[in-house]
Tab-separated table of C-alpha atoms in Angstrom:
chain	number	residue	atom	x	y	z
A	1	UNK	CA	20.133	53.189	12.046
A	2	UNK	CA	21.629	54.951	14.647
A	3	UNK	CA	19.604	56.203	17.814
A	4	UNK	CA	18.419	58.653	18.784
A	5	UNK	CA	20.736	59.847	21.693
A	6	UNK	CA	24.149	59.172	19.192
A	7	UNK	CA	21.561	61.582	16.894
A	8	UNK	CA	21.800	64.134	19.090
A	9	UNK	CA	25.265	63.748	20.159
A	10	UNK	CA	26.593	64.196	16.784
A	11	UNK	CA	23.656	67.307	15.963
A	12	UNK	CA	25.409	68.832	19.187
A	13	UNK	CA	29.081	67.849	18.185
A	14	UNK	CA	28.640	69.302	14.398
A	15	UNK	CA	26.694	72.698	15.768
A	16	UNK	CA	29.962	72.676	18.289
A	17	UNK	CA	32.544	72.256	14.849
A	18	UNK	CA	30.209	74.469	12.578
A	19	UNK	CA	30.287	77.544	15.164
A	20	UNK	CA	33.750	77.676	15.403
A	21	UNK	CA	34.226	77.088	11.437
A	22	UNK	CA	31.409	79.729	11.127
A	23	UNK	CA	34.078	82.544	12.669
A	24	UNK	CA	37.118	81.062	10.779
A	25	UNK	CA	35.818	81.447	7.850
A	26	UNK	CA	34.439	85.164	8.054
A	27	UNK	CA	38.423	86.416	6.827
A	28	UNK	CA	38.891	87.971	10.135
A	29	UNK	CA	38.782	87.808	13.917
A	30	UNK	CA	35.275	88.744	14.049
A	31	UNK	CA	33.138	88.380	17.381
A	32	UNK	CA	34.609	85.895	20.198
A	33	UNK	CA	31.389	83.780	21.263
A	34	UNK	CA	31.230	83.651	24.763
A	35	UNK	CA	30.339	79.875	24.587
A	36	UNK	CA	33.709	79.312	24.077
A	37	UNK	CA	35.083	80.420	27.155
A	38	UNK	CA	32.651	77.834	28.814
A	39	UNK	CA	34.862	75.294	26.429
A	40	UNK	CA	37.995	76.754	28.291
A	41	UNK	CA	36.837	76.337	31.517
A	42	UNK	CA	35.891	72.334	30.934
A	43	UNK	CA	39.497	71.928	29.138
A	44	UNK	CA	40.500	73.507	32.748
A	45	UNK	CA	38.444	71.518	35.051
A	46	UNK	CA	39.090	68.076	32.861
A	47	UNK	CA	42.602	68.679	32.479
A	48	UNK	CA	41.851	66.825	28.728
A	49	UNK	CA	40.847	68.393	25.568
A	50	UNK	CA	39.203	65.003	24.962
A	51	UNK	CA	37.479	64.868	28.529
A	52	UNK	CA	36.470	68.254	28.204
A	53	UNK	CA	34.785	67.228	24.413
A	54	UNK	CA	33.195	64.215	25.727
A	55	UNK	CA	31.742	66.275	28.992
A	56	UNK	CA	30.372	69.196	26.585
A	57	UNK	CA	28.981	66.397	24.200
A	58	UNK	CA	30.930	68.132	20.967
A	59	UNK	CA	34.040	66.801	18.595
A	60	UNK	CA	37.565	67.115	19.779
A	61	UNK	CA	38.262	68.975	17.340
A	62	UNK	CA	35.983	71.560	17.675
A	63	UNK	CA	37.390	72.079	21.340
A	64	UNK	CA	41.006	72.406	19.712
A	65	UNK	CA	40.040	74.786	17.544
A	66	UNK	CA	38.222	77.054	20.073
A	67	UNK	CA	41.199	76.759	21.891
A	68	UNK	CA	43.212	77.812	19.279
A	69	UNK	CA	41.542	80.879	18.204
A	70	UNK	CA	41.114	82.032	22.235
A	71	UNK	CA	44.885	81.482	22.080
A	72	UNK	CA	45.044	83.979	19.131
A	73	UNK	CA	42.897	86.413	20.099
A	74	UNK	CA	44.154	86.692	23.710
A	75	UNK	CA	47.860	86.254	22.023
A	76	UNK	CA	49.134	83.625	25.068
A	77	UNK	CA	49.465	79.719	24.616
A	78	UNK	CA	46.790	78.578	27.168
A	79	UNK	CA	47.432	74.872	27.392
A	80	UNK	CA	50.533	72.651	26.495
A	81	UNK	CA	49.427	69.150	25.342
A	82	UNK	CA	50.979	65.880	26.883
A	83	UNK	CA	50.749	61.979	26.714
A	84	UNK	CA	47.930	62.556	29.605
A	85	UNK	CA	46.647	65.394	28.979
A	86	UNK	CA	46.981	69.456	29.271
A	87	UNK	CA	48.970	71.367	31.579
A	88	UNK	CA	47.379	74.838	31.919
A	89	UNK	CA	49.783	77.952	31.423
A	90	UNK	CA	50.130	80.625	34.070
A	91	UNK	CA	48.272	82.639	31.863
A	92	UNK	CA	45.441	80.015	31.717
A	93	UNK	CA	45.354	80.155	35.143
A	94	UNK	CA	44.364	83.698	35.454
A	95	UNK	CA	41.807	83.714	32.724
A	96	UNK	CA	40.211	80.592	34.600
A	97	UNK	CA	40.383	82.763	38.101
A	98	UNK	CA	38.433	85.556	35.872
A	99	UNK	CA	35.773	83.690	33.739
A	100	UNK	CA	34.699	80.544	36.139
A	101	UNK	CA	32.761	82.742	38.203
A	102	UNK	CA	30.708	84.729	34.863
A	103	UNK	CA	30.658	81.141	32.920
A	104	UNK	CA	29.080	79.791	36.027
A	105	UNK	CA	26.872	82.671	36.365
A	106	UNK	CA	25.669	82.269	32.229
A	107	UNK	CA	24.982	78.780	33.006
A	108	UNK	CA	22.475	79.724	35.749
A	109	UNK	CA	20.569	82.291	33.912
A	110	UNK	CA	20.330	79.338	30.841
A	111	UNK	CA	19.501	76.641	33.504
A	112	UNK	CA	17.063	78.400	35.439
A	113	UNK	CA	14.958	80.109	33.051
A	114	UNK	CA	15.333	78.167	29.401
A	115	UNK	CA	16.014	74.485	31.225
A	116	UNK	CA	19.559	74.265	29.768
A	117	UNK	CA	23.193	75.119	30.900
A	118	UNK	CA	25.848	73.316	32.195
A	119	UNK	CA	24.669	69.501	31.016
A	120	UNK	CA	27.328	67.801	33.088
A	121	UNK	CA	26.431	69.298	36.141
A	122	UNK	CA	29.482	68.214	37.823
A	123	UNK	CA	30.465	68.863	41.866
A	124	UNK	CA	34.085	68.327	42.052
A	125	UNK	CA	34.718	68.495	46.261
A	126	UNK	CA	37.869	68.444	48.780
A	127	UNK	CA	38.028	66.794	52.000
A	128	UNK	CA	39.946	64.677	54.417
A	129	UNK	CA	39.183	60.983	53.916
A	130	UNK	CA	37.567	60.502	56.890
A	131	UNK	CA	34.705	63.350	56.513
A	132	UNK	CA	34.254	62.015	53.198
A	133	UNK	CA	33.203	58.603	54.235
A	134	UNK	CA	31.456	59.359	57.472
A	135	UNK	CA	29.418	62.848	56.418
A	136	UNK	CA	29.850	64.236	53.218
A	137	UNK	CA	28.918	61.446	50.996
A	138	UNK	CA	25.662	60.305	53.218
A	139	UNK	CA	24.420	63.886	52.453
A	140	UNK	CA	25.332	64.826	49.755
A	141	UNK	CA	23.953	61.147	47.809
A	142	UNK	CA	20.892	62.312	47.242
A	143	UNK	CA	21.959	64.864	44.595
A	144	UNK	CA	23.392	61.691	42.282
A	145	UNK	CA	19.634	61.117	41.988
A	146	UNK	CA	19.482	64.872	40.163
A	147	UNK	CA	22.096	63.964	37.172
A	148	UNK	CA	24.834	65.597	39.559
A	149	UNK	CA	28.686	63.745	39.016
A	150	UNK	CA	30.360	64.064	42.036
A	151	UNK	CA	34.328	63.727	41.823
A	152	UNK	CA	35.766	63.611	45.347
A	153	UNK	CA	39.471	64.979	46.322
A	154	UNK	CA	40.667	63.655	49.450
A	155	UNK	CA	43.944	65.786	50.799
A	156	UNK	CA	44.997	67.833	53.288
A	157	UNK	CA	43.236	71.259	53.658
A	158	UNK	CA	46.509	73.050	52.703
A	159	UNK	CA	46.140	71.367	49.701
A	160	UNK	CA	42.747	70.954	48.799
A	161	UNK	CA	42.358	75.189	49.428
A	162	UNK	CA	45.095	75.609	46.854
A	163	UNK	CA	43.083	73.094	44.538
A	164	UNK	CA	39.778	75.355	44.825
A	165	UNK	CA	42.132	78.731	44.192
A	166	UNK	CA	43.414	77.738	41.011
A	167	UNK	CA	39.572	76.374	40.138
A	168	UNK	CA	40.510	72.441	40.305
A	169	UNK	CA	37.682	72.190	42.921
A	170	UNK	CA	34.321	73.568	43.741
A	171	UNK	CA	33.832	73.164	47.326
A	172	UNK	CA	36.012	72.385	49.629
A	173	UNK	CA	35.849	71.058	53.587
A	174	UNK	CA	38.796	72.436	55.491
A	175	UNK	CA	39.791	71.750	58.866
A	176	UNK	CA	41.949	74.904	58.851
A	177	UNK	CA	40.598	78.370	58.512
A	178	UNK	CA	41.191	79.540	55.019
A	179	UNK	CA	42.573	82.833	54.529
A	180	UNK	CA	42.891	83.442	50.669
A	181	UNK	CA	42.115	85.902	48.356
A	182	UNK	CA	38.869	85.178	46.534
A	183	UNK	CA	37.464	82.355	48.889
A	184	UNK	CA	34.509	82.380	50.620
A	185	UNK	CA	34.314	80.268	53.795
A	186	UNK	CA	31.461	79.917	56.662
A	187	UNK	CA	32.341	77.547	59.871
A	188	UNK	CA	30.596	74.452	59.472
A	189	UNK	CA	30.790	72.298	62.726
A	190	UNK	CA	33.095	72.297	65.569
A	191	UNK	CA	34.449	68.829	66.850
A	192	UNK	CA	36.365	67.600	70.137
A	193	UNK	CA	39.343	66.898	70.070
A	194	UNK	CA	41.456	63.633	72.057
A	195	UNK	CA	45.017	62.655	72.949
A	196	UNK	CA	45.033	58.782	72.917
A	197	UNK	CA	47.154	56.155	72.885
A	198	UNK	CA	46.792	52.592	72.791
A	199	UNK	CA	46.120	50.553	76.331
A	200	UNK	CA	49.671	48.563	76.034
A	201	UNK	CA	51.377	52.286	75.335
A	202	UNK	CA	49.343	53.942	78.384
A	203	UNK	CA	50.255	51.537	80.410
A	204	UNK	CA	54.116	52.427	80.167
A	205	UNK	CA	53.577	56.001	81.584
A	206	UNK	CA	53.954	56.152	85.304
A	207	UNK	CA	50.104	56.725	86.831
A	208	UNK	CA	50.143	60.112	87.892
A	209	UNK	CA	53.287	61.295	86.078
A	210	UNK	CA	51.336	62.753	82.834
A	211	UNK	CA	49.295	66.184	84.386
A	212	UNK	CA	47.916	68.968	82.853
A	213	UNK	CA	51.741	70.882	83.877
A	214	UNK	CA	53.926	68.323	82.952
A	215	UNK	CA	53.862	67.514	79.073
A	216	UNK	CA	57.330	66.690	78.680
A	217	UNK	CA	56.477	63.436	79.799
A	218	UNK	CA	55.180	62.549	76.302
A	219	UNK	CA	58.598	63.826	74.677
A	220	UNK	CA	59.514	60.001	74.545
A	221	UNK	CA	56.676	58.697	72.688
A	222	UNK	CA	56.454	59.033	69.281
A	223	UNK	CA	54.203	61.566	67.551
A	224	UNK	CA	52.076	59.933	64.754
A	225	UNK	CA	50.291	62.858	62.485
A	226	UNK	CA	48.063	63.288	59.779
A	227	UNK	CA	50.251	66.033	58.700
A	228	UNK	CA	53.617	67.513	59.290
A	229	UNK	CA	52.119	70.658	60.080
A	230	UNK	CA	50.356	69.218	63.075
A	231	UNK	CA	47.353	71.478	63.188
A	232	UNK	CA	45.204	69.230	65.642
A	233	UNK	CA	47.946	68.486	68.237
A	234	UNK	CA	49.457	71.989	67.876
A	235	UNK	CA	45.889	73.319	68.866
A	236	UNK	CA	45.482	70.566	71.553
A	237	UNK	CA	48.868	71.184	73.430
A	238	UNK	CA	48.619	75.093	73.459
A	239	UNK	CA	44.766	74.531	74.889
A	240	UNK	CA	45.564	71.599	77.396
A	241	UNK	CA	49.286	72.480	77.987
A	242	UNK	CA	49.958	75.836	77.469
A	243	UNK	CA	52.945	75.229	75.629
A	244	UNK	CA	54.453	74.232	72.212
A	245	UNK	CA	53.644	70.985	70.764
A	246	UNK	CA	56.914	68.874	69.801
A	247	UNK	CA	58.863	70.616	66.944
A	248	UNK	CA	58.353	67.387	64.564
A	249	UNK	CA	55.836	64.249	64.403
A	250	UNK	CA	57.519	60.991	64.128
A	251	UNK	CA	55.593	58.942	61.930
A	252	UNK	CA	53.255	61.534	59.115
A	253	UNK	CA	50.024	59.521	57.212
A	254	UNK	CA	47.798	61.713	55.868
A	255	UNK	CA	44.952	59.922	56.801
A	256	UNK	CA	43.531	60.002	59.930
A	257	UNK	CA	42.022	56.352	59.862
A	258	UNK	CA	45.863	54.932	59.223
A	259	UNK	CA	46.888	56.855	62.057
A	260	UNK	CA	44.564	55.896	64.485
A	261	UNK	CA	45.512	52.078	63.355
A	262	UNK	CA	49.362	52.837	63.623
A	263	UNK	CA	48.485	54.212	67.364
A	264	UNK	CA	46.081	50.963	68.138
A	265	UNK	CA	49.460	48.862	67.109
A	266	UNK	CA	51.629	50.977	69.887
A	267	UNK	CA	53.396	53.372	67.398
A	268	UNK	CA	52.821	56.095	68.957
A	269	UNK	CA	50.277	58.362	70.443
A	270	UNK	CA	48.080	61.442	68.926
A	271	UNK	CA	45.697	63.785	68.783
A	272	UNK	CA	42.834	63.459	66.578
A	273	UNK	CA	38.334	64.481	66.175
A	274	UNK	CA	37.110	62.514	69.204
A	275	UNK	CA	33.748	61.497	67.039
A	276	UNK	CA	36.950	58.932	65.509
A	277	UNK	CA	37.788	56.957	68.726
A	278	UNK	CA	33.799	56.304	69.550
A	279	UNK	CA	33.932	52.610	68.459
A	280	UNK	CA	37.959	52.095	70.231
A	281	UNK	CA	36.957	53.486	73.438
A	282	UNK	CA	33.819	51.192	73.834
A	283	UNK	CA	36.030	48.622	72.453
A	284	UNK	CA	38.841	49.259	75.179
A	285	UNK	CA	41.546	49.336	71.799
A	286	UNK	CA	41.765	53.153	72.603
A	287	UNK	CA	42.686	55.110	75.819
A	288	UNK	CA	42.655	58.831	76.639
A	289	UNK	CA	46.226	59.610	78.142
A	290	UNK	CA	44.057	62.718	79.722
A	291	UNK	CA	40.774	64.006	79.690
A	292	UNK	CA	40.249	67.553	80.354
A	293	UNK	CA	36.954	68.944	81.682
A	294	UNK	CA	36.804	70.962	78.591
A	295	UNK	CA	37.595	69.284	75.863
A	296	UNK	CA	39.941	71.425	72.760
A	297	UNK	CA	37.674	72.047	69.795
A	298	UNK	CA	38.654	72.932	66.486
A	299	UNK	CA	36.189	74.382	63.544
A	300	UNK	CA	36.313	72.828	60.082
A	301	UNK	CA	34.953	75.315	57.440
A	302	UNK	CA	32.992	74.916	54.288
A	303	UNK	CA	34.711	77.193	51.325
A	304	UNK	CA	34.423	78.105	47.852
A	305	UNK	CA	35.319	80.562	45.437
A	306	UNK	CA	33.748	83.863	45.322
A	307	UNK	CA	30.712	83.829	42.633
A	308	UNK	CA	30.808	80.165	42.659
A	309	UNK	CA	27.620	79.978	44.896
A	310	UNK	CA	25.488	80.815	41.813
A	311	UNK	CA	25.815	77.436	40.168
A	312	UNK	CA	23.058	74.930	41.113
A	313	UNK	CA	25.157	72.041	42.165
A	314	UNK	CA	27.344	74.058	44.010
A	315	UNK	CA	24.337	75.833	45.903
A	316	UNK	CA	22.638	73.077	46.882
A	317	UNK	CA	25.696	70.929	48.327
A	318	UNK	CA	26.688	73.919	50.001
A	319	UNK	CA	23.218	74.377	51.801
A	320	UNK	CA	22.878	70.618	52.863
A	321	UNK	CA	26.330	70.783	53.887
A	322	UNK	CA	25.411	73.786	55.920
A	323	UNK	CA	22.334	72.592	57.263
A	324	UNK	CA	23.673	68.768	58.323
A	325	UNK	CA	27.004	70.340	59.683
A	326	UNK	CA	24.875	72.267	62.527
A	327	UNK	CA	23.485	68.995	63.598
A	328	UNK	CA	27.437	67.641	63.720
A	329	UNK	CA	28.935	69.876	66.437
């Protein structure tokens, strides 16, 4: 006999199959049910017809064929099918942009005041590797124990912001200020920032020679960056130096752990979040090639999309987020 729960996941998978058949069968278009759109936005998110089926607990096939009558109805091929999976269109793209935010808001209303709504309750978030180990996920574990899935993204902001625009992520922690249409972001801590180097590299620079004036003197050291864009040592040199930072880094990892063990092995030298280097300067692995009286400091920002704030999981990351981030500065 089967149980109970593979009871209610076929009941739920044949009500999916039998809507959908319900409208085919009628001889005409007749009325588009809003619950498919929420079926849209999962094939989105998932990327997978059959992730998207599993998530919503229905057949496959009943997600193909609301697919395939949205398709009609709108008149545009939404999705083209691969070995791995579906590729949205450009057209599915802006139908996401324009129903995530009412498909969220539908599932709060059903959530909130009839117990049901989104049942996968999923948080997909953005962030550099190194706030994702350190902060986010220490705060944020306590939502696992509320049936929340939490699919992690680690990037560069540039990225990751481009990610939550086209609706492939939910929240997203940026150490650049995003300026894009239909994003929402607040300032969520400030950190220091350091120029370091290791104590075998340090020692090669003349005492004295490297001032607050004379930042040339670095021009033969290689650069190692998290990115080529060099956001944190572009900010450090026009606050410290008053000048340009070098046109190019030498050596690029987009992870700021792996660069601070390139610069500990005498790559190079670098700028990165101070709270990093705690452990190497008590350790004596880690120098400061300067220390200014007041240290650069660079805000990292909490965004998501507009209307997104609505859904429940997103909310409530968003406010411990906000509330742990004032105790990080």
């Amino acid at each position: 006999m089967p149980s109970s729960d593979t009871q209610g996941t076929n009941s739920t998978a044949q009500r999916g199959q039998q809507a959908t058949n319900d409208t085919m069968d009628e001889g005409g278009p007749g009325p588009l049910n809003p619950v498919w759109l929420r079926t849209f936005v999962e094939v989105y998110r998932a990327g997978s017809f059959g992730k998207a089926a599993r998530r919503l607990r229905i057949s496959q096939p009943a997600v193909t064929q609301q697919i395939r009558v949205l398709e009609q109805r709108a008149g545009v091929r939404l999705f083209v099918r691969h070995a791995t999976g579906s590729k949205p269109t450009p057209a599915a793209d802006q139908l996401a942009r324009d129903a995530e935010g009412p498909v969220a808001a539908l599932d709060f209303v059903l959530e909130q005041h009839f117990g049901i709504g989104d049942q996968t309750r999923r948080l997909r978030l953005g962030a550099p590797s190194d706030l994702i180990s350190d902060r986010i996920l220490p705060v944020l574990a306590s939502m696992l124990k509320d049936r929340v899935e939490l699919c992690t993204t680690l990037a560069q902001s540039d990225k990751l912001l481009s990610q939550l625009v086209s609706g492939q992520l939910d929240i997203v922690v940026a150490r650049t200020r995003p300026r894009l249409k239909g994003i929402t972001a607040l300032p969520l801590y400030d950190e220091e920032c350091s120029l370091v180097a290791s104590p075998d590299l340090a020692r090669t620079i003349p005492e004295g020679l490297l001032t607050y004036d004379t930042p040339h003197v670095l021009a033969d050291y290689p650069l190692v960056a998290f990115s080529e864009s060099l956001p944190l040592i572009d900010h450090y040199w026009w606050s410290v130096f008053h000048a340009s930072s070098p046109a190019a880094p030498d050596v690029v990892v987009p992870d700021h752990r792996a660069v601070l063990a390139a610069v500990r092995a005498s790559v190079g030298i670098t700028v990165v979040p101070t709270y990093l280097c705690a452990d190497d300067f008590a350790r004596g692995t880690l120098v400061h090639l300067l220390k200014p009286e007041i240290p650069p400091i660079t805000t990292t920002y909490l965004a998501t999309r507009e209307g997104d704030i609505t859904r429940p999981q997103v909310s409530a990351a968003h406010s411990k987020l906000l509330e742990c981030g004032r105790t990080w500065n």
